[in-house]
PDB file of C-alpha atoms in Angstrom:
ATOM      1  CA  MET A  10    -151.472  77.944 127.632  1.00 90.00           C
ATOM      2  CA  ALA A  11    -151.893  76.015 124.381  1.00 92.00           C
ATOM      3  CA  ASP A  12    -152.512  76.618 120.699  1.00 92.00           C
ATOM      4  CA  VAL A  13    -156.292  76.157 120.499  1.00 93.00           C
ATOM      5  CA  ASN A  14    -156.805  77.393 116.928  1.00 91.00           C
ATOM      6  CA  HIS A  15    -153.814  76.000 114.958  1.00 89.00           C
ATOM      7  CA  ASP A  16    -152.210  79.348 114.105  1.00 89.00           C
ATOM      8  CA  ALA A  17    -148.884  78.355 115.748  1.00 87.00           C
ATOM      9  CA  ASN A  18    -149.350  81.037 118.429  1.00 92.00           C
ATOM     10  CA  LEU A  19    -149.868  80.300 122.121  1.00 94.00           C
ATOM     11  CA  ASP A  20    -153.340  81.085 123.449  1.00 95.00           C
ATOM     12  CA  VAL A  21    -154.549  81.454 127.035  1.00 96.00           C
ATOM     13  CA  VAL A  22    -157.514  79.682 128.611  1.00 96.00           C
ATOM     14  CA  THR A  23    -158.474  80.644 132.168  1.00 94.00           C
ATOM     15  CA  GLY A  24    -161.096  79.481 134.634  1.00 92.00           C
ATOM     16  CA  ASN A  25    -163.324  82.254 136.006  1.00 92.00           C
ATOM     17  CA  TYR A  26    -163.859  82.238 139.771  1.00 91.00           C
ATOM     18  CA  VAL A  27    -166.755  84.700 140.153  1.00 90.00           C
ATOM     19  CA  SER A  28    -168.615  84.337 136.842  1.00 88.00           C
ATOM     20  CA  PRO A  29    -168.775  80.591 136.101  1.00 87.00           C
ATOM     21  CA  GLY A  30    -167.082  79.761 132.818  1.00 92.00           C
ATOM     22  CA  ILE A  31    -163.780  79.859 130.994  1.00 94.00           C
ATOM     23  CA  SER A  32    -162.188  82.743 129.139  1.00 95.00           C
ATOM     24  CA  VAL A  33    -160.307  82.111 125.893  1.00 96.00           C
ATOM     25  CA  LEU A  34    -157.772  84.662 124.649  1.00 96.00           C
ATOM     26  CA  THR A  35    -156.237  83.796 121.291  1.00 96.00           C
ATOM     27  CA  GLY A  36    -152.676  85.018 120.895  1.00 95.00           C
ATOM     28  CA  ASN A  37    -151.258  86.982 117.976  1.00 94.00           C
ATOM     29  CA  GLY A  38    -147.670  85.859 118.485  1.00 92.00           C
ATOM     30  CA  ASP A  39    -146.434  89.323 119.460  1.00 94.00           C
ATOM     31  CA  GLY A  40    -147.544  89.435 123.087  1.00 93.00           C
ATOM     32  CA  THR A  41    -151.031  90.718 122.293  1.00 95.00           C
ATOM     33  CA  PHE A  42    -154.316  88.842 122.361  1.00 96.00           C
ATOM     34  CA  ASP A  43    -157.646  89.067 120.569  1.00 95.00           C
ATOM     35  CA  PRO A  44    -160.766  90.055 122.552  1.00 95.00           C
ATOM     36  CA  VAL A  45    -161.760  87.512 125.159  1.00 94.00           C
ATOM     37  CA  GLN A  46    -164.289  84.793 124.352  1.00 94.00           C
ATOM     38  CA  VAL A  47    -166.262  83.481 127.324  1.00 93.00           C
ATOM     39  CA  VAL A  48    -167.772  79.997 127.551  1.00 92.00           C
ATOM     40  CA  ALA A  49    -170.405  79.929 130.296  1.00 91.00           C
ATOM     41  CA  LEU A  50    -170.550  76.908 132.637  1.00 89.00           C
ATOM     42  CA  THR A  51    -172.820  75.770 135.447  1.00 86.00           C
ATOM     43  CA  GLY A  52    -169.941  75.047 137.843  1.00 82.00           C
ATOM     44  CA  ALA A  53    -168.919  77.520 140.532  1.00 85.00           C
ATOM     45  CA  GLU A  54    -165.500  78.865 141.517  1.00 91.00           C
ATOM     46  CA  LEU A  55    -163.367  77.564 138.661  1.00 93.00           C
ATOM     47  CA  VAL A  56    -159.939  77.611 140.271  1.00 93.00           C
ATOM     48  CA  SER A  57    -157.819  75.304 138.104  1.00 95.00           C
ATOM     49  CA  ILE A  58    -157.677  74.205 134.487  1.00 96.00           C
ATOM     50  CA  ALA A  59    -155.862  71.454 132.562  1.00 97.00           C
ATOM     51  CA  ALA A  60    -155.419  71.095 128.807  1.00 96.00           C
ATOM     52  CA  ALA A  61    -155.068  67.854 126.826  1.00 95.00           C
ATOM     53  CA  ASP A  62    -156.619  65.997 123.897  1.00 92.00           C
ATOM     54  CA  PHE A  63    -159.165  63.924 125.788  1.00 93.00           C
ATOM     55  CA  ASN A  64    -161.096  62.433 122.844  1.00 88.00           C
ATOM     56  CA  GLY A  65    -158.294  61.757 120.370  1.00 82.00           C
ATOM     57  CA  ASP A  66    -159.351  64.198 117.659  1.00 82.00           C
ATOM     58  CA  ALA A  67    -156.039  66.136 117.704  1.00 80.00           C
ATOM     59  CA  GLU A  68    -157.712  69.231 119.211  1.00 88.00           C
ATOM     60  CA  VAL A  69    -156.953  70.846 122.569  1.00 94.00           C
ATOM     61  CA  ASP A  70    -159.638  70.154 125.179  1.00 95.00           C
ATOM     62  CA  VAL A  71    -159.785  71.497 128.732  1.00 97.00           C
ATOM     63  CA  ALA A  72    -160.874  70.303 132.157  1.00 97.00           C
ATOM     64  CA  THR A  73    -161.809  72.645 135.006  1.00 96.00           C
ATOM     65  CA  ALA A  74    -161.812  72.132 138.779  1.00 96.00           C
ATOM     66  CA  ASN A  75    -164.932  73.781 140.186  1.00 95.00           C
ATOM     67  CA  GLY A  76    -164.297  74.414 143.875  1.00 95.00           C
ATOM     68  CA  GLY A  77    -167.730  75.810 144.659  1.00 94.00           C
ATOM     69  CA  SER A  78    -169.811  73.085 142.996  1.00 95.00           C
ATOM     70  CA  ASN A  79    -167.601  70.090 143.858  1.00 96.00           C
ATOM     71  CA  ASN A  80    -167.185  68.802 140.326  1.00 96.00           C
ATOM     72  CA  VAL A  81    -164.930  68.762 137.275  1.00 96.00           C
ATOM     73  CA  HIS A  82    -166.019  69.832 133.799  1.00 95.00           C
ATOM     74  CA  VAL A  83    -164.501  68.447 130.595  1.00 96.00           C
ATOM     75  CA  LEU A  84    -164.892  70.716 127.577  1.00 95.00           C
ATOM     76  CA  LEU A  85    -164.022  69.563 124.068  1.00 93.00           C
ATOM     77  CA  GLY A  86    -162.316  71.963 121.678  1.00 93.00           C
ATOM     78  CA  ASP A  87    -163.145  72.286 117.989  1.00 89.00           C
ATOM     79  CA  GLY A  88    -159.767  73.639 116.803  1.00 89.00           C
ATOM     80  CA  LEU A  89    -161.276  77.092 116.239  1.00 89.00           C
ATOM     81  CA  ALA A  90    -160.924  78.308 119.837  1.00 92.00           C
ATOM     82  CA  ALA A  91    -164.475  77.238 120.749  1.00 93.00           C
ATOM     83  CA  PHE A  92    -165.337  74.742 123.498  1.00 94.00           C
ATOM     84  CA  SER A  93    -168.442  72.804 124.514  1.00 90.00           C
ATOM     85  CA  THR A  94    -169.143  70.850 127.693  1.00 85.00           C
ATOM     86  CA  SER A  95    -168.852  67.103 127.240  1.00 85.00           C
ATOM     87  CA  LEU A  96    -168.747  65.682 130.770  1.00 91.00           C
ATOM     88  CA  THR A  97    -169.418  66.746 134.338  1.00 94.00           C
ATOM     89  CA  LEU A  98    -167.586  64.581 136.879  1.00 96.00           C
ATOM     90  CA  ALA A  99    -168.378  64.460 140.593  1.00 97.00           C
ATOM     91  CA  ALA A 100    -165.441  65.417 142.811  1.00 97.00           C
ATOM     92  CA  GLY A 101    -164.733  65.615 146.533  1.00 97.00           C
ATOM     93  CA  THR A 102    -165.362  68.723 148.579  1.00 97.00           C
ATOM     94  CA  SER A 103    -163.814  71.851 147.088  1.00 96.00           C
ATOM     95  CA  PRO A 104    -161.538  70.572 144.269  1.00 97.00           C
ATOM     96  CA  ARG A 105    -158.782  73.152 143.871  1.00 96.00           C
ATOM     97  CA  VAL A 106    -156.377  71.569 141.395  1.00 97.00           C
ATOM     98  CA  VAL A 107    -156.930  69.416 138.309  1.00 97.00           C
ATOM     99  CA  VAL A 108    -154.100  67.937 136.219  1.00 97.00           C
ATOM    100  CA  ALA A 109    -154.021  65.710 133.137  1.00 97.00           C
ATOM    101  CA  GLY A 110    -151.739  62.732 132.520  1.00 96.00           C
ATOM    102  CA  ASP A 111    -151.763  59.114 131.400  1.00 94.00           C
ATOM    103  CA  LEU A 112    -152.298  57.212 134.655  1.00 95.00           C
ATOM    104  CA  ASN A 113    -152.681  53.685 133.284  1.00 93.00           C
ATOM    105  CA  GLY A 114    -150.390  53.647 130.258  1.00 90.00           C
ATOM    106  CA  ASP A 115    -153.110  53.307 127.612  1.00 84.00           C
ATOM    107  CA  GLY A 116    -152.013  56.403 125.712  1.00 82.00           C
ATOM    108  CA  GLN A 117    -155.026  58.487 126.714  1.00 89.00           C
ATOM    109  CA  PRO A 118    -154.898  61.460 129.102  1.00 95.00           C
ATOM    110  CA  ASP A 119    -156.642  60.903 132.421  1.00 97.00           C
ATOM    111  CA  LEU A 120    -157.475  63.421 135.160  1.00 98.00           C
ATOM    112  CA  VAL A 121    -156.631  63.874 138.829  1.00 98.00           C
ATOM    113  CA  ALA A 122    -158.408  66.371 141.082  1.00 97.00           C
ATOM    114  CA  ALA A 123    -157.146  67.404 144.531  1.00 98.00           C
ATOM    115  CA  ASN A 124    -159.977  68.214 146.970  1.00 97.00           C
ATOM    116  CA  VAL A 125    -159.059  70.601 149.761  1.00 96.00           C
ATOM    117  CA  LEU A 126    -161.894  70.275 152.256  1.00 97.00           C
ATOM    118  CA  SER A 127    -162.430  66.515 151.948  1.00 97.00           C
ATOM    119  CA  ASP A 128    -158.668  65.993 152.097  1.00 96.00           C
ATOM    120  CA  ASP A 129    -158.562  63.472 149.250  1.00 97.00           C
ATOM    121  CA  VAL A 130    -157.680  62.994 145.592  1.00 97.00           C
ATOM    122  CA  TYR A 131    -159.997  61.775 142.840  1.00 98.00           C
ATOM    123  CA  ALA A 132    -158.617  60.002 139.762  1.00 97.00           C
ATOM    124  CA  TYR A 133    -160.650  59.749 136.564  1.00 97.00           C
ATOM    125  CA  LEU A 134    -159.602  57.254 133.918  1.00 97.00           C
ATOM    126  CA  ASN A 135    -160.384  58.305 130.367  1.00 95.00           C
ATOM    127  CA  THR A 136    -163.171  56.101 129.003  1.00 90.00           C
ATOM    128  CA  MET A 137    -164.161  58.220 126.034  1.00 84.00           C
ATOM    129  CA  PRO A 138    -164.918  55.789 123.201  1.00 78.00           C
ATOM    130  CA  ALA A 139    -162.389  55.479 120.423  1.00 73.00           C
ATOM    131  CA  ILE A 140    -163.479  56.387 116.918  1.00 84.00           C
ATOM    132  CA  GLN A 141    -164.852  53.255 115.280  1.00 89.00           C
ATOM    133  CA  GLY A 142    -163.997  52.063 111.788  1.00 95.00           C
ATOM    134  CA  VAL A 143    -160.543  53.651 111.603  1.00 94.00           C
ATOM    135  CA  THR A 144    -157.269  51.700 111.782  1.00 94.00           C
ATOM    136  CA  PRO A 145    -153.827  53.248 111.158  1.00 94.00           C
ATOM    137  CA  TYR A 146    -151.106  51.196 109.485  1.00 96.00           C
ATOM    138  CA  GLY A 147    -147.544  51.817 108.298  1.00 96.00           C
ATOM    139  CA  THR A 148    -145.488  54.870 109.172  1.00 94.00           C
ATOM    140  CA  GLY A 149    -144.918  56.680 105.884  1.00 96.00           C
ATOM    141  CA  THR A 150    -141.848  58.908 105.579  1.00 93.00           C
ATOM    142  CA  PRO A 151    -141.287  61.511 108.339  1.00 92.00           C
ATOM    143  CA  GLY A 152    -141.022  65.170 107.474  1.00 90.00           C
ATOM    144  CA  CYS A 153    -138.926  67.843 109.127  1.00 88.00           C
ATOM    145  CA  THR A 154    -141.018  67.816 112.314  1.00 89.00           C
ATOM    146  CA  GLY A 155    -141.420  64.054 112.708  1.00 91.00           C
ATOM    147  CA  LEU A 156    -143.979  61.413 111.828  1.00 93.00           C
ATOM    148  CA  GLU A 157    -147.076  62.752 110.122  1.00 95.00           C
ATOM    149  CA  GLN A 158    -150.048  61.187 111.906  1.00 93.00           C
ATOM    150  CA  LEU A 159    -153.187  60.700 109.814  1.00 94.00           C
ATOM    151  CA  SER A 160    -156.500  60.358 111.669  1.00 92.00           C
ATOM    152  CA  THR A 161    -160.151  61.292 111.270  1.00 92.00           C
ATOM    153  CA  SER A 162    -162.426  63.858 112.852  1.00 87.00           C
ATOM    154  CA  SER A 163    -165.196  61.376 113.657  1.00 88.00           C
ATOM    155  CA  THR A 164    -166.577  57.932 112.874  1.00 92.00           C
ATOM    156  CA  PRO A 165    -166.835  57.261 109.112  1.00 96.00           C
ATOM    157  CA  ALA A 166    -170.587  56.682 109.173  1.00 96.00           C
ATOM    158  CA  ILE A 167    -172.816  56.708 106.128  1.00 96.00           C
ATOM    159  CA  GLY A 168    -174.285  60.197 105.724  1.00 96.00           C
ATOM    160  CA  ASN A 169    -171.631  61.876 107.892  1.00 95.00           C
ATOM    161  CA  ALA A 170    -171.391  65.181 106.043  1.00 94.00           C
ATOM    162  CA  SER A 171    -168.807  66.588 108.487  1.00 91.00           C
ATOM    163  CA  PHE A 172    -166.352  63.694 108.187  1.00 94.00           C
ATOM    164  CA  ALA A 173    -162.776  64.818 107.579  1.00 94.00           C
ATOM    165  CA  LEU A 174    -159.230  63.511 107.471  1.00 95.00           C
ATOM    166  CA  ARG A 175    -156.646  65.127 109.754  1.00 93.00           C
ATOM    167  CA  CYS A 176    -152.859  65.199 109.620  1.00 94.00           C
ATOM    168  CA  THR A 177    -150.290  66.453 112.130  1.00 92.00           C
ATOM    169  CA  ASN A 178    -146.675  67.577 111.573  1.00 93.00           C
ATOM    170  CA  ALA A 179    -147.288  68.686 107.987  1.00 94.00           C
ATOM    171  CA  PRO A 180    -145.281  71.583 106.510  1.00 93.00           C
ATOM    172  CA  PRO A 181    -146.690  74.844 107.902  1.00 92.00           C
ATOM    173  CA  SER A 182    -149.114  76.743 105.633  1.00 92.00           C
ATOM    174  CA  SER A 183    -148.689  74.309 102.778  1.00 92.00           C
ATOM    175  CA  ILE A 184    -150.808  72.358 100.306  1.00 92.00           C
ATOM    176  CA  GLY A 185    -150.828  68.569 100.517  1.00 94.00           C
ATOM    177  CA  LEU A 186    -151.971  65.815  98.184  1.00 96.00           C
ATOM    178  CA  TRP A 187    -154.437  63.451  99.834  1.00 97.00           C
ATOM    179  CA  LEU A 188    -155.074  59.991  98.416  1.00 97.00           C
ATOM    180  CA  VAL A 189    -158.095  57.731  98.958  1.00 97.00           C
ATOM    181  CA  ALA A 190    -158.165  54.303  97.300  1.00 97.00           C
ATOM    182  CA  ASP A 191    -159.777  50.883  97.691  1.00 97.00           C
ATOM    183  CA  ALA A 192    -156.533  48.932  98.101  1.00 97.00           C
ATOM    184  CA  ALA A 193    -153.661  49.158 100.569  1.00 97.00           C
ATOM    185  CA  ASP A 194    -149.964  48.430 100.517  1.00 96.00           C
ATOM    186  CA  VAL A 195    -149.338  47.724 104.197  1.00 95.00           C
ATOM    187  CA  ALA A 196    -145.607  47.140 103.809  1.00 94.00           C
ATOM    188  CA  GLY A 197    -145.320  50.222 101.608  1.00 95.00           C
ATOM    189  CA  PHE A 198    -143.300  50.908  98.475  1.00 94.00           C
ATOM    190  CA  GLU A 199    -140.751  53.587  97.683  1.00 92.00           C
ATOM    191  CA  PHE A 200    -141.884  56.389  95.401  1.00 89.00           C
ATOM    192  CA  PHE A 201    -139.601  59.393  94.809  1.00 87.00           C
ATOM    193  CA  GLY A 202    -137.887  58.874  98.154  1.00 86.00           C
ATOM    194  CA  MET A 203    -141.006  58.416 100.272  1.00 91.00           C
ATOM    195  CA  THR A 204    -143.054  55.415 101.344  1.00 96.00           C
ATOM    196  CA  LEU A 205    -146.588  55.016 100.042  1.00 97.00           C
ATOM    197  CA  HIS A 206    -149.124  52.779 101.761  1.00 97.00           C
ATOM    198  CA  VAL A 207    -151.947  53.223  99.235  1.00 97.00           C
ATOM    199  CA  GLY A 208    -152.091  50.529  96.555  1.00 95.00           C
ATOM    200  CA  LEU A 209    -151.774  52.670  93.459  1.00 92.00           C
ATOM    201  CA  ALA A 210    -151.221  49.685  91.175  1.00 92.00           C
ATOM    202  CA  THR A 211    -153.933  47.474  92.682  1.00 95.00           C
ATOM    203  CA  SER A 212    -156.730  49.975  93.336  1.00 95.00           C
ATOM    204  CA  THR A 213    -159.826  50.088  91.169  1.00 96.00           C
ATOM    205  CA  PHE A 214    -160.852  53.387  92.751  1.00 95.00           C
ATOM    206  CA  LEU A 215    -158.487  56.287  93.386  1.00 96.00           C
ATOM    207  CA  LEU A 216    -159.402  59.775  94.576  1.00 96.00           C
ATOM    208  CA  SER A 217    -156.820  62.537  94.939  1.00 96.00           C
ATOM    209  CA  PHE A 218    -157.408  66.081  96.140  1.00 96.00           C
ATOM    210  CA  ASN A 219    -155.605  69.005  97.744  1.00 95.00           C
ATOM    211  CA  ALA A 220    -156.049  70.394 101.258  1.00 91.00           C
ATOM    212  CA  ALA A 221    -154.058  72.996 103.156  1.00 93.00           C
ATOM    213  CA  SER A 222    -152.214  72.891 106.467  1.00 94.00           C
ATOM    214  CA  ALA A 223    -152.404  75.561 109.161  1.00 92.00           C
ATOM    215  CA  PRO A 224    -149.392  77.577 110.371  1.00 92.00           C
ATOM    216  CA  ASP A 225    -148.768  74.961 113.074  1.00 91.00           C
ATOM    217  CA  GLY A 226    -148.637  72.091 110.571  1.00 93.00           C
ATOM    218  CA  PHE A 227    -152.103  70.728 111.361  1.00 92.00           C
ATOM    219  CA  ALA A 228    -154.198  69.918 108.305  1.00 94.00           C
ATOM    220  CA  VAL A 229    -157.849  69.066 107.791  1.00 92.00           C
ATOM    221  CA  ALA A 230    -159.268  67.608 104.573  1.00 94.00           C
ATOM    222  CA  PRO A 231    -163.101  67.519 104.451  1.00 93.00           C
ATOM    223  CA  LEU A 232    -164.394  64.236 103.020  1.00 95.00           C
ATOM    224  CA  PRO A 233    -168.185  64.078 103.402  1.00 96.00           C
ATOM    225  CA  ILE A 234    -169.626  60.556 103.195  1.00 96.00           C
ATOM    226  CA  PRO A 235    -172.763  60.131 101.071  1.00 96.00           C
ATOM    227  CA  ASN A 236    -175.875  58.617 102.602  1.00 96.00           C
ATOM    228  CA  VAL A 237    -175.804  55.382 100.614  1.00 96.00           C
ATOM    229  CA  PRO A 238    -176.611  52.332 102.790  1.00 95.00           C
ATOM    230  CA  ALA A 239    -175.009  49.995 100.248  1.00 96.00           C
ATOM    231  CA  PHE A 240    -171.615  51.507 101.171  1.00 96.00           C
ATOM    232  CA  VAL A 241    -171.718  50.096 104.728  1.00 97.00           C
ATOM    233  CA  GLY A 242    -168.719  47.821 105.275  1.00 97.00           C
ATOM    234  CA  ALA A 243    -166.757  49.199 102.329  1.00 97.00           C
ATOM    235  CA  LYS A 244    -163.073  49.743 103.058  1.00 97.00           C
ATOM    236  CA  LEU A 245    -161.028  52.711 101.881  1.00 97.00           C
ATOM    237  CA  TYR A 246    -157.352  53.474 102.394  1.00 98.00           C
ATOM    238  CA  SER A 247    -155.941  56.954 102.704  1.00 98.00           C
ATOM    239  CA  GLN A 248    -152.599  58.749 102.973  1.00 98.00           C
ATOM    240  CA  ALA A 249    -151.347  62.347 102.773  1.00 97.00           C
ATOM    241  CA  ILE A 250    -148.273  63.521 100.841  1.00 96.00           C
ATOM    242  CA  TRP A 251    -146.422  66.772 101.490  1.00 95.00           C
ATOM    243  CA  VAL A 252    -143.642  68.792  99.844  1.00 90.00           C
ATOM    244  CA  TRP A 253    -141.131  70.581 102.068  1.00 88.00           C
ATOM    245  CA  ALA A 254    -139.217  73.692 101.099  1.00 78.00           C
ATOM    246  CA  ILE A 255    -135.621  73.220  99.986  1.00 69.00           C
ATOM    247  CA  ASN A 256    -133.069  73.315 102.833  1.00 66.00           C
ATOM    248  CA  VAL A 257    -135.685  73.025 105.596  1.00 66.00           C
ATOM    249  CA  CYS A 258    -134.168  69.684 106.553  1.00 75.00           C
ATOM    250  CA  PHE A 259    -132.281  66.834 104.951  1.00 56.00           C
ATOM    251  CA  ASN A 260    -134.319  63.768 105.868  1.00 51.00           C
ATOM    252  CA  PHE A 261    -135.105  62.860 102.293  1.00 53.00           C
ATOM    253  CA  PRO A 262    -133.661  63.449  98.806  1.00 58.00           C
ATOM    254  CA  VAL A 263    -136.449  65.355  97.044  1.00 69.00           C
ATOM    255  CA  GLY A 264    -138.350  67.067  99.870  1.00 83.00           C
ATOM    256  CA  LEU A 265    -141.313  64.667  99.934  1.00 89.00           C
ATOM    257  CA  SER A 266    -142.871  63.193 103.055  1.00 93.00           C
ATOM    258  CA  SER A 267    -145.886  60.976 103.668  1.00 96.00           C
ATOM    259  CA  SER A 268    -148.208  60.186 106.535  1.00 96.00           C
ATOM    260  CA  ASN A 269    -149.090  56.768 107.859  1.00 97.00           C
ATOM    261  CA  GLY A 270    -151.783  54.855 106.027  1.00 97.00           C
ATOM    262  CA  LEU A 271    -155.349  54.797 107.339  1.00 97.00           C
ATOM    263  CA  GLU A 272    -157.883  52.028 106.799  1.00 97.00           C
ATOM    264  CA  ILE A 273    -161.409  53.423 106.850  1.00 98.00           C
ATOM    265  CA  THR A 274    -164.367  51.038 107.149  1.00 98.00           C
ATOM    266  CA  LEU A 275    -167.692  52.745 106.462  1.00 97.00           C
ATOM    267  CA  GLN A 276    -170.163  52.352 109.325  1.00 96.00           C
ATOM    268  CA  SER A 277    -173.955  52.337 109.478  1.00 94.00           C
TER     269      SER A 277
END
């Protein structure tokens, strides 16, 4: 069980033994579920499933143990309850259990599959490439649910029309102010009780816009990158600012919180 569509309700993802694939049932928060969505797979006898964020995009992904085809599938989630196959990993004979965890302390979830008929265990270290051109800095000012982590949906490449900023632990169902500038303040400065890491006084370019958070406090701000080759190598600095309702918590004097800063270097 996990929240695969950011509505703050638990959803259910199951592996299908007879008809190869996974079934996704999105929860309504009252014990009922929406009609099942099936993602077909080529593996056979899906007997176990594990959920984790395997590619670092802040979305729930899943891995399946396929006992009849002796392999493990990794499916990446899109945050809208849809999944697509990313990897197929060879396993021993008849893998019956797959679990996710950080085996080597690098902060990324790895996989372990237990194979019944070959009487062994396979470990898979996560080697999915990190997003290039993105470097977090500073911590901002935590909100009521902890540090607000700013990241991106993909590599900031020239012409990437689907590029977006993402923020976790924002106020649920709220509107945030997102800043993009061409100068940073790594140490940060205090502004109405929160720490800003964007160089407001030193920037020659400053973009501000609003984007909403989901009921679970996850926010996405689309920021398409124009296809201008001259922009390659340009650096931008971003941060998100949020306002919390009065009396939600008492971490700050005026209800403002801020994410970490994010250095974005445009790629070719």
